[in-house]
Coordinates of C-alpha atoms and ligand atoms in Angstrom, one line a residue:
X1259 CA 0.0 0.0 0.0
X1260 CA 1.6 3.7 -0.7
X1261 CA 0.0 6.4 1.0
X1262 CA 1.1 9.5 0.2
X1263 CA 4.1 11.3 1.7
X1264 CA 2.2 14.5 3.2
X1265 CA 0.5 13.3 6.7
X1266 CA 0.9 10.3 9.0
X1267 CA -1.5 7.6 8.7
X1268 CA -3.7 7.4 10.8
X1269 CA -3.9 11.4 10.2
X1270 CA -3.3 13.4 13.2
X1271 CA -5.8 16.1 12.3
X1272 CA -6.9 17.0 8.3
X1273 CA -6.2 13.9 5.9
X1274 CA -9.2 12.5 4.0
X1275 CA -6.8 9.7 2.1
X1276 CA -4.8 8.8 4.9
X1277 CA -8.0 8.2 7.1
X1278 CA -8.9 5.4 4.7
X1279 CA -5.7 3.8 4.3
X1280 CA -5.6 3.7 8.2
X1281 CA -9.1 1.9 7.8
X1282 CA -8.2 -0.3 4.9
X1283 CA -5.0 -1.2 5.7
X1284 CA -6.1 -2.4 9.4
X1285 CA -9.1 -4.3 7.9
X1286 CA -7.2 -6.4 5.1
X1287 CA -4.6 -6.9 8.1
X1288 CA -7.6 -8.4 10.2
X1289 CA -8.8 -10.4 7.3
X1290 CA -5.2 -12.0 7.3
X1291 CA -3.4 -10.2 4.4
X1292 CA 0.4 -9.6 4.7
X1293 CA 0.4 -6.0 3.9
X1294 CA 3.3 -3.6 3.7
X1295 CA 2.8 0.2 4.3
X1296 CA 4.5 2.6 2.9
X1297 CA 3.8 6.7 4.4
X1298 CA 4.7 9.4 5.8
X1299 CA 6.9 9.3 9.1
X1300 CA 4.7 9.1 12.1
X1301 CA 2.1 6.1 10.4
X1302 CA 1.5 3.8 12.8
X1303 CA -0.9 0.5 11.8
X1304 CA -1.3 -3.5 12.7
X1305 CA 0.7 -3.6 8.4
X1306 CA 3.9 -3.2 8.4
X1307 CA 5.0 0.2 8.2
X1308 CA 7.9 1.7 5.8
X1309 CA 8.0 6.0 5.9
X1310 CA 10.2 6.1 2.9
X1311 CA 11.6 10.0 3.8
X1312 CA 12.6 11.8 6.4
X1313 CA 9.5 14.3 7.5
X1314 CA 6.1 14.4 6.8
X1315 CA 5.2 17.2 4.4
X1316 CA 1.7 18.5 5.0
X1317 CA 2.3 21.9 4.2
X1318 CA 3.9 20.9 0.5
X1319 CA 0.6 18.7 -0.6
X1320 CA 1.5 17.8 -4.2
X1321 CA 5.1 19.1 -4.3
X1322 CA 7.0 17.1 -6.9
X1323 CA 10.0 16.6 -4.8
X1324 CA 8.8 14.7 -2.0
X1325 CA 6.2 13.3 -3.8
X1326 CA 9.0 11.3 -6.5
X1327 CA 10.9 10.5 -3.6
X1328 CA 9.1 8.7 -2.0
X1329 CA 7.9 6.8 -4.8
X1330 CA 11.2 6.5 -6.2
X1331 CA 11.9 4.8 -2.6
X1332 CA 8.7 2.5 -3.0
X1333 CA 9.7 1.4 -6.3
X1334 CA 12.9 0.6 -4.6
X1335 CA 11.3 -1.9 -1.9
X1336 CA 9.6 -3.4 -4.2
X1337 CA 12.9 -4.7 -6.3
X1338 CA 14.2 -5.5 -3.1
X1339 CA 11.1 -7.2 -2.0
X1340 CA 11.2 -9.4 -4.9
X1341 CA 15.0 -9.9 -4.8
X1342 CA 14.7 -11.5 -2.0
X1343 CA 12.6 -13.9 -3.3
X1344 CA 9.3 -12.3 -1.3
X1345 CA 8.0 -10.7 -4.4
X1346 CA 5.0 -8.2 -3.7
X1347 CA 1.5 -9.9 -5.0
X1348 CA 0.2 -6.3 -5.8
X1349 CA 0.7 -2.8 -5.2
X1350 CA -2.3 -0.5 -4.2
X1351 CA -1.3 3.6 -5.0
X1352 CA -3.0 5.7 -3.2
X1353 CA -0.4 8.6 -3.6
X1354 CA -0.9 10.9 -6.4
X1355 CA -0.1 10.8 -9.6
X1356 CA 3.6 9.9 -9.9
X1357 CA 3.1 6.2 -9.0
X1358 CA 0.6 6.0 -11.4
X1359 CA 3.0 7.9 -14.2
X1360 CA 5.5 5.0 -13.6
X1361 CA 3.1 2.1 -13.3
X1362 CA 4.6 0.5 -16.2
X1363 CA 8.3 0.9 -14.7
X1364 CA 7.4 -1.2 -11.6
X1365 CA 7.4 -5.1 -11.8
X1366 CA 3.9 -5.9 -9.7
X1367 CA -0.1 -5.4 -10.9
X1368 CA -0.8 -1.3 -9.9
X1369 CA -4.2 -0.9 -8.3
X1370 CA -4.7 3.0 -8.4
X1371 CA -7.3 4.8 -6.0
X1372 CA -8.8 8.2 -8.3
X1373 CA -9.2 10.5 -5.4
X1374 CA -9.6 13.8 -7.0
X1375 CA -12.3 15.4 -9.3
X1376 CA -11.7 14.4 -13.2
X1377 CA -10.9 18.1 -14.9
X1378 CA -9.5 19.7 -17.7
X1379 CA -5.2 18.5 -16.8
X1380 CA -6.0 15.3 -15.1
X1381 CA -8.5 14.5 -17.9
X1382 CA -5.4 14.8 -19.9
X1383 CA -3.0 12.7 -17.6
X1384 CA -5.4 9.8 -16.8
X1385 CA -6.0 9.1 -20.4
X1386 CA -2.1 9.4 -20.8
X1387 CA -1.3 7.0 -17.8
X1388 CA -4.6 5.1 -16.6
X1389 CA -4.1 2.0 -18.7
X1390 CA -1.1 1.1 -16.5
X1391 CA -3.0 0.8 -13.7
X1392 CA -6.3 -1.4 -12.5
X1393 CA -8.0 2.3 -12.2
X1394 CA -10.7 2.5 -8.8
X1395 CA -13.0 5.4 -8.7
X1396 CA -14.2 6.3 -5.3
X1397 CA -18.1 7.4 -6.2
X1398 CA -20.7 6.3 -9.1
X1399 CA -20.1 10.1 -10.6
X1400 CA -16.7 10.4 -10.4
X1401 CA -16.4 6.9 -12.7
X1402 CA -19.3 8.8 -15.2
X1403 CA -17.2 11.9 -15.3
X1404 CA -13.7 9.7 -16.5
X1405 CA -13.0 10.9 -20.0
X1406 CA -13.2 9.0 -23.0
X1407 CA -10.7 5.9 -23.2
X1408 CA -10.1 5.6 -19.6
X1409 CA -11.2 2.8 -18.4
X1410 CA -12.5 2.6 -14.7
X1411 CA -11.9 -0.7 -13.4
X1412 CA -14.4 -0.9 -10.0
X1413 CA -15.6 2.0 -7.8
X1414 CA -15.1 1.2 -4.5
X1415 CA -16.6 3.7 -1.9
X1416 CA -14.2 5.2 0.7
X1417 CA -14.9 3.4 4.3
X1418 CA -15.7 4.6 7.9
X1419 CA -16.0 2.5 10.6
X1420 CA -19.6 3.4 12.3
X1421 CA -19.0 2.1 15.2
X1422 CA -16.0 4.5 16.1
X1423 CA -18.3 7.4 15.5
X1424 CA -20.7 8.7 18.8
X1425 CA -24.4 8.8 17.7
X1426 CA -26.2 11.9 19.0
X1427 CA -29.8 12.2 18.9
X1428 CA -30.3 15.0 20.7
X1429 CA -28.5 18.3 18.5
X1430 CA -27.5 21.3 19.7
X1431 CA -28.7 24.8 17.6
X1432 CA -25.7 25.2 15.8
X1433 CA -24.8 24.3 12.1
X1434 CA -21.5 22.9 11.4
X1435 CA -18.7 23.6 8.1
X1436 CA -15.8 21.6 8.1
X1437 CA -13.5 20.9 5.3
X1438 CA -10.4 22.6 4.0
X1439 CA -10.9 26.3 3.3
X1440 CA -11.1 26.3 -0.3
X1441 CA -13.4 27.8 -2.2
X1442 CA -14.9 24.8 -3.7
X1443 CA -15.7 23.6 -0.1
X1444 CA -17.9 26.9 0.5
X1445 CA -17.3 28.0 3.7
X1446 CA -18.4 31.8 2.3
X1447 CA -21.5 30.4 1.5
X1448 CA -22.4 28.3 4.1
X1449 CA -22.2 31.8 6.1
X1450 CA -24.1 33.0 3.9
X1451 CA -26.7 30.1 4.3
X1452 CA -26.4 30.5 8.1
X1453 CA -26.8 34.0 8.4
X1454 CA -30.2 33.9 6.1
X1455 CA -31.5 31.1 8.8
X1456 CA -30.5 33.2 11.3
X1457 CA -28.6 30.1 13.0
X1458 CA -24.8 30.0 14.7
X1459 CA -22.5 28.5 11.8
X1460 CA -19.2 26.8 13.5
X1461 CA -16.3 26.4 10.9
X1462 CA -13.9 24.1 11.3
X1463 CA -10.7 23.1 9.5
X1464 CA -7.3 23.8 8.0
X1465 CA -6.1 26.6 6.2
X1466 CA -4.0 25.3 3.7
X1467 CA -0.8 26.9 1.7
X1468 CA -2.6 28.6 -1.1
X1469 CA -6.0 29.2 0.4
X1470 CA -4.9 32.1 3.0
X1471 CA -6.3 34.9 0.8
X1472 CA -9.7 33.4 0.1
X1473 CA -9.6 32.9 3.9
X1474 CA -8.6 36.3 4.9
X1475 CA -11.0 37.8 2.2
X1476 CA -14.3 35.7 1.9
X1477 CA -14.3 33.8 5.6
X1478 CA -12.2 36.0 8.5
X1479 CA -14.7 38.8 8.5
X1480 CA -17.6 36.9 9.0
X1481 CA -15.9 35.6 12.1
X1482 CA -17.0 37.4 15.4
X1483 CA -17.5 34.2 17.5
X1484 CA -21.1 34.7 18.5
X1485 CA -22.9 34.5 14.6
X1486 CA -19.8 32.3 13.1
X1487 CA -17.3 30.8 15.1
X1488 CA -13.7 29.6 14.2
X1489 CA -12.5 26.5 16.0
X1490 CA -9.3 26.5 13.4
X1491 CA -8.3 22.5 12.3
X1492 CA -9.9 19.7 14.6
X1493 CA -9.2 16.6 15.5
X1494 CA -9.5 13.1 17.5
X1495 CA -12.8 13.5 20.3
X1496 CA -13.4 17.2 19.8
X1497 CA -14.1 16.5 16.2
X1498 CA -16.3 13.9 16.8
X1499 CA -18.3 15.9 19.6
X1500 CA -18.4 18.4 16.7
X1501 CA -19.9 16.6 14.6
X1502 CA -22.2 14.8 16.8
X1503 CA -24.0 17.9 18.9
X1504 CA -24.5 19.8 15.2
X1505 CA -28.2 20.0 14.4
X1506 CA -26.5 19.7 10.6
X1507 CA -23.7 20.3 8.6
X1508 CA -23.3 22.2 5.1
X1509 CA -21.9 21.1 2.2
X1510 CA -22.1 24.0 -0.5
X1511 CA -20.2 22.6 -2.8
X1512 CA -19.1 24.1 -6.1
X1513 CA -17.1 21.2 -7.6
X1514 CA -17.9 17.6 -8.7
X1515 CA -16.9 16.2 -5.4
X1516 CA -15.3 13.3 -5.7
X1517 CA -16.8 11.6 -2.5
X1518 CA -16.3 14.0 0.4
X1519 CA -15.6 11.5 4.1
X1520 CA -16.8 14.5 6.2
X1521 CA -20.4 14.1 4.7
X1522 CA -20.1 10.3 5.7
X1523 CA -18.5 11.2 9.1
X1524 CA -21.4 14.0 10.0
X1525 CA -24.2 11.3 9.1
X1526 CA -22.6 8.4 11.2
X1527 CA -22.6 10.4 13.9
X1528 CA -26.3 10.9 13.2
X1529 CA -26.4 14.4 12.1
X1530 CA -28.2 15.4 8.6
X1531 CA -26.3 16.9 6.0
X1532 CA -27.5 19.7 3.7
X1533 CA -25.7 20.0 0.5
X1534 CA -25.5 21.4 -3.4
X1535 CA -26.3 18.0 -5.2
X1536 CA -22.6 18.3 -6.9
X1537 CA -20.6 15.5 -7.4
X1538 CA -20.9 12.3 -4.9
X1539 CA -22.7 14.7 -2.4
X1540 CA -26.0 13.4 -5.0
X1541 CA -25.6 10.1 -3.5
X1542 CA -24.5 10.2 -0.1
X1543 CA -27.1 12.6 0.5
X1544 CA -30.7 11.1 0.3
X1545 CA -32.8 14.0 0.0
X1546 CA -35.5 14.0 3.0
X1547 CA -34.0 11.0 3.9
X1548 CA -30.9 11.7 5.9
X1549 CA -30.6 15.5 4.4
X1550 CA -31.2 17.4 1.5
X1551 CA -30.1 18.5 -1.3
X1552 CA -30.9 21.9 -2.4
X1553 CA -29.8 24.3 -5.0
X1554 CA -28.1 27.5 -3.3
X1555 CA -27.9 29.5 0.0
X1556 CA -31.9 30.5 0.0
X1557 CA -33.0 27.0 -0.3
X1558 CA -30.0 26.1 2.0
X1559 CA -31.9 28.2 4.4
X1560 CA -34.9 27.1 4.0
X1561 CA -33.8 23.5 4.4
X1562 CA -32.3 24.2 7.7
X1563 CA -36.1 25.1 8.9
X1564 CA -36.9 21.7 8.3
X1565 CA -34.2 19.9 9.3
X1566 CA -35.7 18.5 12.6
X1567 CA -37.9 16.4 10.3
X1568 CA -34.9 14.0 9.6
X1569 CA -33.9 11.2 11.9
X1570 CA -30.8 10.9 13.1
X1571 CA -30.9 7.2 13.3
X1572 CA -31.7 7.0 9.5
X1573 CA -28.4 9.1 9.0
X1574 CA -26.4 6.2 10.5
X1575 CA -27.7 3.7 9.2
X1576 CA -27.5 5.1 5.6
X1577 CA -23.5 5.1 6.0
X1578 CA -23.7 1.8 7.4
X1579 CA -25.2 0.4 4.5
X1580 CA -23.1 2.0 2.0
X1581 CA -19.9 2.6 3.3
X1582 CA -18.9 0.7 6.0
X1583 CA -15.3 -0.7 5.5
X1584 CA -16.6 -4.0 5.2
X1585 CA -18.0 -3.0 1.8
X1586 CA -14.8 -1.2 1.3
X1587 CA -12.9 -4.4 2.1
X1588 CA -14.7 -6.9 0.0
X1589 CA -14.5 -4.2 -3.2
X1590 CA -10.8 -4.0 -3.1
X1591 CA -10.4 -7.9 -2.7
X1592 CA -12.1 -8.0 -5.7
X1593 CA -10.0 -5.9 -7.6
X1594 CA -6.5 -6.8 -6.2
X1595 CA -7.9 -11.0 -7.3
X1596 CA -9.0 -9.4 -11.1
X1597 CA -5.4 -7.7 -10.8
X1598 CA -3.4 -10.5 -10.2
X1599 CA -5.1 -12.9 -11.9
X1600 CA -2.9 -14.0 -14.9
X1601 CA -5.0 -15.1 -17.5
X1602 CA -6.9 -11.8 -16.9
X1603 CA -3.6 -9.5 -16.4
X1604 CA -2.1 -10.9 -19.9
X1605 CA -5.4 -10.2 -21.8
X1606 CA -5.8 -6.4 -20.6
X1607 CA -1.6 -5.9 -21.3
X1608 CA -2.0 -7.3 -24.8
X1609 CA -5.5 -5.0 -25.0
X1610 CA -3.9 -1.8 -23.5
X1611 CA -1.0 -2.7 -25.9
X1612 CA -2.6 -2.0 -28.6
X1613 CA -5.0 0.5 -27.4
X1614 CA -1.8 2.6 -26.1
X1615 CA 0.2 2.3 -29.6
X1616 CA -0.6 6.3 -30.8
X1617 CA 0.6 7.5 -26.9
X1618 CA 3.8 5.8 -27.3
X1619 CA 5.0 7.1 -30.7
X1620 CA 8.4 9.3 -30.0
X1621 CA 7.3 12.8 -29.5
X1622 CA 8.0 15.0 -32.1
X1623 CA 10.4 18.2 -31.9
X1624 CA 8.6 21.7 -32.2
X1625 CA 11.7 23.0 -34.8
X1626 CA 11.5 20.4 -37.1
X1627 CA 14.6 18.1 -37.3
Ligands
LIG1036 N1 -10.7 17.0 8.9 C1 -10.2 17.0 10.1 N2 -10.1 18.2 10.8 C2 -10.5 19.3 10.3 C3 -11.1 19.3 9.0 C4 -11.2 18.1 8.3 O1 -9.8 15.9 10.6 O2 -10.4 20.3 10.9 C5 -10.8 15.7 8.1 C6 -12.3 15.2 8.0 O3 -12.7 14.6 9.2 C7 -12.2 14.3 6.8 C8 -11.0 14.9 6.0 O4 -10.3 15.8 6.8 O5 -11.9 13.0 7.2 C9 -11.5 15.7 4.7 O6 -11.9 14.7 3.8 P1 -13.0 15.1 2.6 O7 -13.1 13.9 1.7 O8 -14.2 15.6 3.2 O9 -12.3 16.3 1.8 P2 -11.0 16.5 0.9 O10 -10.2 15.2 0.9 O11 -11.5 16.9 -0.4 O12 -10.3 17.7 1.6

């Protein structure tokens, strides 16, 4: 398993990808797996764990230096793995987009985890690079929104373990944000939303390296700690009580989210969430059910009128359903068997061969020679 090389697994606070390879690696552990882990310095997990470089980085998400080091050093372990004669079975990338670059460099079957949104430049790099990899998108819509020629091998839901989550059915008044302060997360217009209902809005979360202007501009003077509250980035208990005592959190999207864990973390906990129907928030969200889904910041405040009328206990169970890590579990034993398998790995590599001939003519020069 490669994590990536930002933030420990489990994650100490923030860390939406490292929370599931905690949860998956620890399950396919329990289910008697021999599974290697390699992340960031600090992981701790019942797999054997490997931090490949010296610090974690979780200020420098998606630099290129740490990030090809530390798959450079994975690719390493592997030839030494297999050296000495305990070859790996299969490798599941959950890093980024190097490993999946060199898939084809690396003698093992890749399993690759999509965790972001499909746009304009990763569009362009998946159909570069996806047929090295068995490709697993994480929601129904982010597999629908894969461009042309990239073929999705499984989605597979990201997990949460209910039980490890307090259920609260009595709320407190306030609403709850919490995500990373980007603008596609909408903590400017879940104020908004808040401030039409005339409700308390808590914000919680991480202000990341890039996202300190839309912070100080659209979120900071909102702040005055009776209307909307700051609690900065939370973590472990206080998190969870967070969640828990909300009467419901917002979601006001504006991207196709590509699953969103604080949606499933807010419902197992047995609080509704009200969200714009974008990206996987469509299906976690059962409108009426165990939230709603609504349009903008009006019908946001409109829908937290009504948001007594939901039942906490439905909100739980609709995560335990769906996305309970056993469900997680069994989807990626699928996919690592289908990788491995032989017969079924020689048939795709003589498929993607000659579905990948046009990519792998020699570039040309720009000045003509
Ligand atoms: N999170 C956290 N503390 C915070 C804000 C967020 O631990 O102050 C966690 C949250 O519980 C969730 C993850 O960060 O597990 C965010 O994941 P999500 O899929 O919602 O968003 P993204 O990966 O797009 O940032």
């Amino acid at each position: 398993m490669v994590a990536p090389p930002w933030i420990a697994v489990p994650p100490p606070g923030y860390g939406g990808v490292e929370a599931v390879v905690a949860l998956l690696s620890e399950a396919l552990v329990a289910r008697g797996h021999d599974v290697t882990l390699f992340a960031a310095p600090g992981s701790r997990s019942t797999a054997r764990v490997y931090p490949l470089l010296e610090d974690a980085h979780p200020a420098e998400i998606g630099s290129s230096l740490f990030e090809s080091d530390h798959v450079a050093s994975a690719w390493e372990q592997i030839d030494v793995a297999a050296e000495g004669g305990l070859p790996f079975d299969v490798m599941h990338d959950l890093s980024g987009f190097t490993a999946l670059a060199m898939a084809d460099r690396v003698n093992v079957p890749v399993v690759h985890t999509i965790h972001g949104a499909f746009v304009r430049e990763t569009k362009r790099f998946y159909r570069r690079h996806g047929h090295k990899a068995h490709l697993v998108a994480i929601s129904r819509t982010q597999a629908e929104s894969a461009p042309p020629g990239v073929q999705i091998d499984a989605v597979v839901p990201n997990p949460i373990k209910v039980d490890r989550w307090p259920l609260r059915t009595e709320k407190q008044d306030y609403l709850l944000w919490i995500g990373r302060m980007d603008p596609v997360k909408g903590a400017d217009r879940a104020i908004e939303a808040a401030r039409l209902a005339d409700r308390m809005l808590v914000l919680a979360g991480p202000v990341q390296t890039g996202q300190e202007e839309y912070f100080r501009k659209r979120v900071e003077p909102h702040i005055d700690g009776r209307g909307v509250k700051y609690v900065g980035e939370v973590t472990g208990v206080a998190k969870q009580e967070l969640y828990a005592n909300a009467a419901a959190v917002l979601m006001p999207l504006r991207w196709r989210e590509p699953f969103g864990m604080v949606m499933v973390e807010a419902l197992a906990c047995g609080t509704p969430v009200i969200a714009f129907p974008e990206g996987a928030a469509a299906e976690i969200v059962i409108d009426g059910e165990n939230g709603m889904l609504v349009a903008n910041e009006t019908e946001m405040a409109q829908a937290i009128e009504q948001i007594g009328s939901i039942d906490p206990e439905r909100c739980r169970s609709s995560v335990a359903e769906r996305y309970d890590i056993a469900i997680t579990l069994a989807g990626y034993e699928h996919v690592y068997r289908r990788a491995i398998d032989p017969d079924r790995a020689r048939r795709i590599s003589r498929s993607r061969r000659r579905a990948r001939d046009p990519r792998r003519r020699p570039a040309k020069p720009i000045n003509g020679r």
